[in-house]
mmCIF file of C-alpha atoms in Angstrom:
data_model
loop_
_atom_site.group_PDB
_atom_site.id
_atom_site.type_symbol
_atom_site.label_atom_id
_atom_site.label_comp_id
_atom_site.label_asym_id
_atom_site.label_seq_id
_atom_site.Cartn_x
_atom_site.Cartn_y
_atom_site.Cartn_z
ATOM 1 C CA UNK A 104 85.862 126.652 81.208
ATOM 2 C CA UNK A 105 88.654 126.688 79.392
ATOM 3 C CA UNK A 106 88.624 125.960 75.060
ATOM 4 C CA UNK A 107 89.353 122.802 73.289
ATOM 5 C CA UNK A 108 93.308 123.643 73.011
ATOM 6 C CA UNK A 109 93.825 124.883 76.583
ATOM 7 C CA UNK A 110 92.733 121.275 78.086
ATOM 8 C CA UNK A 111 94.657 119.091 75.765
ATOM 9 C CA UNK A 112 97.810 121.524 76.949
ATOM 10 C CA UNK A 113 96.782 120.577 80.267
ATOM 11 C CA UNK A 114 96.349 117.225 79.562
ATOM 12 C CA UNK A 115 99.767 116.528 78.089
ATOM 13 C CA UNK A 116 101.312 118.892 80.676
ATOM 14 C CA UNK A 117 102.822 116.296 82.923
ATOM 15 C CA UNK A 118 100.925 117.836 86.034
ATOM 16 C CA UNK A 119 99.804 114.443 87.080
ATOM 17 C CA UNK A 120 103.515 112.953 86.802
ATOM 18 C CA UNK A 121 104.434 112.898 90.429
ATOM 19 C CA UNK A 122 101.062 111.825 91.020
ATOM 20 C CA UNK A 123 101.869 108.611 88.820
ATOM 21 C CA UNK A 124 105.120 108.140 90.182
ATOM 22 C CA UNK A 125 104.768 108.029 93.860
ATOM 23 C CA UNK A 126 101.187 105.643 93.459
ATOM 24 C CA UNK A 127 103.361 103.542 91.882
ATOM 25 C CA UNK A 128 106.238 103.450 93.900
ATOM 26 C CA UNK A 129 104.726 103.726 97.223
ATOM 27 C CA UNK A 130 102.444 100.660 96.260
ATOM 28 C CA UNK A 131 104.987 98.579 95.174
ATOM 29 C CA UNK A 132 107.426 99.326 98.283
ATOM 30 C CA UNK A 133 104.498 98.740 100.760
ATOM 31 C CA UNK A 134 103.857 95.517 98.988
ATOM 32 C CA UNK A 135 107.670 94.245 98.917
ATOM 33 C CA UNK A 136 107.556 96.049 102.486
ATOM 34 C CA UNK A 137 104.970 93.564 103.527
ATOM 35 C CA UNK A 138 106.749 90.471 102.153
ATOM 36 C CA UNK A 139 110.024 91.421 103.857
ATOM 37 C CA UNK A 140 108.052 91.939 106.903
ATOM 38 C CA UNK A 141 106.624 88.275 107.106
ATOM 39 C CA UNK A 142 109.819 86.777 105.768
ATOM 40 C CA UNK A 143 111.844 88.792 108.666
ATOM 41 C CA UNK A 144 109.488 87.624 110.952
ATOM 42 C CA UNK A 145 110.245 84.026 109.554
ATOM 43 C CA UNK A 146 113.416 84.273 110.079
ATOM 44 C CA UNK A 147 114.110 86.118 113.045
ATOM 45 C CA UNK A 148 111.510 83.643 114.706
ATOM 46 C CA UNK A 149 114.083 82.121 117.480
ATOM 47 C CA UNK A 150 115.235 78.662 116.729
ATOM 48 C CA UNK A 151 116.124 77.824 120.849
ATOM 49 C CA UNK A 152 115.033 79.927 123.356
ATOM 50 C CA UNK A 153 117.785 79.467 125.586
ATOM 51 C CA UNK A 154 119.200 82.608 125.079
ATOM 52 C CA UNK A 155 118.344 85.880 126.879
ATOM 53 C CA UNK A 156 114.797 87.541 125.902
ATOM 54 C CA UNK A 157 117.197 91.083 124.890
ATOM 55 C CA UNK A 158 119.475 89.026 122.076
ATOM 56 C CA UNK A 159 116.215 87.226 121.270
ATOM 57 C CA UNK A 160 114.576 90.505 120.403
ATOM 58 C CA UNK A 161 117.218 91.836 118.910
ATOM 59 C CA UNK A 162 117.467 88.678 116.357
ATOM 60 C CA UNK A 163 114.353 89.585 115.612
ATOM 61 C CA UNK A 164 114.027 93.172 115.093
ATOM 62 C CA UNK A 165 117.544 92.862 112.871
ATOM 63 C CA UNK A 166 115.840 90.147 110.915
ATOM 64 C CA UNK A 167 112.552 91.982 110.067
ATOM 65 C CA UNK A 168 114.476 95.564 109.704
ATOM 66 C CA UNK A 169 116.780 94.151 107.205
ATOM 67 C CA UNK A 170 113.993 92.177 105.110
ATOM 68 C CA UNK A 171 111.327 94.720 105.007
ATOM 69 C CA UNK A 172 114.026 97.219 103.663
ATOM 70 C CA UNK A 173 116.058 95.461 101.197
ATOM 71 C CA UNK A 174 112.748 93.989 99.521
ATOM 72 C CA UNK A 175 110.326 97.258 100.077
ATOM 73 C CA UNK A 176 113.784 99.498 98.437
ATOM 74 C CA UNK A 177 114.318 96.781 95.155
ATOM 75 C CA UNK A 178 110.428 97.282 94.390
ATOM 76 C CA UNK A 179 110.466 100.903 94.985
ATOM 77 C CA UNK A 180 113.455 101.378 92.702
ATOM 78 C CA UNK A 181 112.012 98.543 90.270
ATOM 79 C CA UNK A 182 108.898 100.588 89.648
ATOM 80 C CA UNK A 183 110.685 103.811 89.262
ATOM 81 C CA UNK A 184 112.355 102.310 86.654
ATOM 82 C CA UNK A 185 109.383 101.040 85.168
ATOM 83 C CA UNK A 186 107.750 104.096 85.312
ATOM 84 C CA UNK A 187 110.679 106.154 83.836
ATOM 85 C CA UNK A 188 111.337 103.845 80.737
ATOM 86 C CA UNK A 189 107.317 103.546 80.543
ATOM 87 C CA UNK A 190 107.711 107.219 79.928
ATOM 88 C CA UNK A 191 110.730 107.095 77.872
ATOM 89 C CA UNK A 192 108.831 105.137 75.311
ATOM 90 C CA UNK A 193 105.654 107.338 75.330
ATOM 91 C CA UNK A 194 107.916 110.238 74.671
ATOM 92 C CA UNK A 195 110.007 108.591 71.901
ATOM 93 C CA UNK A 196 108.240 106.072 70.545
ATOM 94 C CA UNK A 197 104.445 107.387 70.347
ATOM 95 C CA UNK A 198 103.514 106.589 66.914
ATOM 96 C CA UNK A 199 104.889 103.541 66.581
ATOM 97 C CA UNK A 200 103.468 101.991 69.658
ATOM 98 C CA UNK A 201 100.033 104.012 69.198
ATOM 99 C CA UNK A 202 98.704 100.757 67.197
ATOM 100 C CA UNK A 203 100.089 98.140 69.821
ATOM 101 C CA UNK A 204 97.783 96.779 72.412
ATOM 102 C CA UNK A 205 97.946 98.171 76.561
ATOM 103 C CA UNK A 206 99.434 94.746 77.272
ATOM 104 C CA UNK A 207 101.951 94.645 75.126
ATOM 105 C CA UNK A 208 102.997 97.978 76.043
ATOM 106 C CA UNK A 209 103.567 97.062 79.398
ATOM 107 C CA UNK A 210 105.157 93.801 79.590
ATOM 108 C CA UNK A 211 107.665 95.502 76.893
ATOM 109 C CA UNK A 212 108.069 98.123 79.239
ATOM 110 C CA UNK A 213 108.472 95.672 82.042
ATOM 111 C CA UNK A 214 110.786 93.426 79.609
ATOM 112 C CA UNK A 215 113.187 96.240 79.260
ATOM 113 C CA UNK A 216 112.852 97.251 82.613
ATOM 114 C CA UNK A 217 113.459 93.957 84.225
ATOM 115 C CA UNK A 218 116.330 93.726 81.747
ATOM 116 C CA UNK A 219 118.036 96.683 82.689
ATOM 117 C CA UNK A 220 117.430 96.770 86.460
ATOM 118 C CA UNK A 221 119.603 93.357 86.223
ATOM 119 C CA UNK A 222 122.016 94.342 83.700
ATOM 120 C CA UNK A 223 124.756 94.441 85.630
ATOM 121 C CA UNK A 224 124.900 91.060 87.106
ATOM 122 C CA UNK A 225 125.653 90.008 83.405
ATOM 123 C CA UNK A 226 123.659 88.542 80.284
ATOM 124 C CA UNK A 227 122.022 85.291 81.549
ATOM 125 C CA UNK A 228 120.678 87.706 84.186
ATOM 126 C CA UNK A 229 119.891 90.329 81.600
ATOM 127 C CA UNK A 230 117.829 87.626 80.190
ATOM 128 C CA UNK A 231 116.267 86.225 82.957
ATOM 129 C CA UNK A 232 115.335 90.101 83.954
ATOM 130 C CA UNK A 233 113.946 90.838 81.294
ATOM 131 C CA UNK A 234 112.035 87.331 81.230
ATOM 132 C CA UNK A 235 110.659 88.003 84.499
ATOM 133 C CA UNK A 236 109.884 91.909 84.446
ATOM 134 C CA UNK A 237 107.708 91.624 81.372
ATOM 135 C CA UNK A 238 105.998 88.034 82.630
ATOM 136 C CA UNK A 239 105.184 89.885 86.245
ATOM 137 C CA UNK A 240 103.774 93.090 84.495
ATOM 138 C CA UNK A 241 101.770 91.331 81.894
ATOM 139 C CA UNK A 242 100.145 89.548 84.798
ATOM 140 C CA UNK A 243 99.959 92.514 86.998
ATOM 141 C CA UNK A 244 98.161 94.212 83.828
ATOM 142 C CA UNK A 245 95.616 91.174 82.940
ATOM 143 C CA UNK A 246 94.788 90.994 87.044
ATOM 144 C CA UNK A 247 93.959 94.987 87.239
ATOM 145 C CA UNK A 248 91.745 94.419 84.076
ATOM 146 C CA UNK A 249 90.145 92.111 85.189
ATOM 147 C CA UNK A 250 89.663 93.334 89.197
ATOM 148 C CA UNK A 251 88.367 97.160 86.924
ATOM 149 C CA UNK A 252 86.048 95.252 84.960
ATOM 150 C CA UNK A 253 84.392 93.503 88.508
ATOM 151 C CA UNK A 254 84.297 97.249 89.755
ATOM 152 C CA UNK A 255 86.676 96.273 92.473
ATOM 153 C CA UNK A 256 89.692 98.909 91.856
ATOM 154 C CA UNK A 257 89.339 102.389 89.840
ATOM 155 C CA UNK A 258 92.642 102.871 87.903
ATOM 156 C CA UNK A 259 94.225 100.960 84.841
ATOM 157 C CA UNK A 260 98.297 99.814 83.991
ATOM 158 C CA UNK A 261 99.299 102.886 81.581
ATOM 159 C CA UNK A 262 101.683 104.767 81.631
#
C-alpha cells in the first residue's frame, strides 16, 4: 500500500489517458461506422437489376466502403478533438471551472469542439458547429446519467 501522496501522484499521472482516449474514439467510430454501414447499404441497394450481378456488387461494396469510412473517420477525429480540448481545459482552466456543473463542462467542451472541428468551412459554420457539438454532448451527457443511474452502463461523461 502505498501513502496518501503516492496515490494522488498516481492519480493525476495521466496513466489512464490512452485508456480514455481510445474508449472514446473507438466508440464513437464504431457508432458513425454503423450508420455509414446502413446508409451504404441504402444506397448501394440496386435501383434496376438489369445489370450484371459483378457491377451490382461492386455498387454495393463501393457504396458501403465509402459510407462506413467517411462517417466512422469524422466521429473518430470529432471525439479526439473532444477529448483533447476536454483536456486542454482541465489543464488550464481547473479552478475556474472547478465550481461549474459536469454538464456544463461538457457541452462547453463540445461547443468549442464542434466549433473548431468546423472552423474552416467559415463562421456561419463555426456557429452552427459549435451549436451542434455542445447540443449533441449535453444530450449524450444527460442520456449516460440517466442510463448510470438505472444501473444499465458503468462509466460517466468527464473528462
Amino acid at each position: 500500500m502505498g501513502s496518501k501522496a503516492e496515490n494522488q501522484i498516481e492519480q493525476y499521472s495521466g496513466q489512464d489517458f490512452g485508456d480514455k482516449i481510445s474508449f472514446t474514439v473507438g466508440v464513437s467510430y464504431m457508432l458513425a461506422s454503423s450508420i455509414g454501414l446502413v446508409k451504404g447499404a441504402i444506397e448501394g441497394f440496386p435501383r434496376s437489376l438489369n445489370m450484371p450481378k459483378k457491377l451490382i456488387l461492386n455498387n454495393f461494396f463501393n457504396a458501403v466502403g465509402k459510407r462506413t469510412s467517411s462517417y466512422g473517420q469524422a466521429a473518430a477525429s470529432a471525439s479526439m478533438l473532444y477529448y483533447f480540448v476536454g483536456a486542454g481545459m482541465n489543464l488550464l482552466f481547473e479552478d475556474e471551472l472547478a465550481d461549474i456543473n459536469q454538464l456544463k463542462k461538457n457541452m462547453l467542451c463540445g461547443a468549442i469542439s464542434g466549433a473548431v472541428y468546423k472552423s474552416t468551412l467559415g463562421f456561419v459554420p463555426f456557429i452552427v458547429g459549435g451549436i451542434v457539438g455542445g447540443g449533441l454532448i449535453g444530450s449524450v451527457t444527460l442520456l449516460v446519467e440517466n442510463l448510470n443511474r438505472k444501473g444499465v452502463v458503468a462509466f460517466e461523461m468527464k473528462f
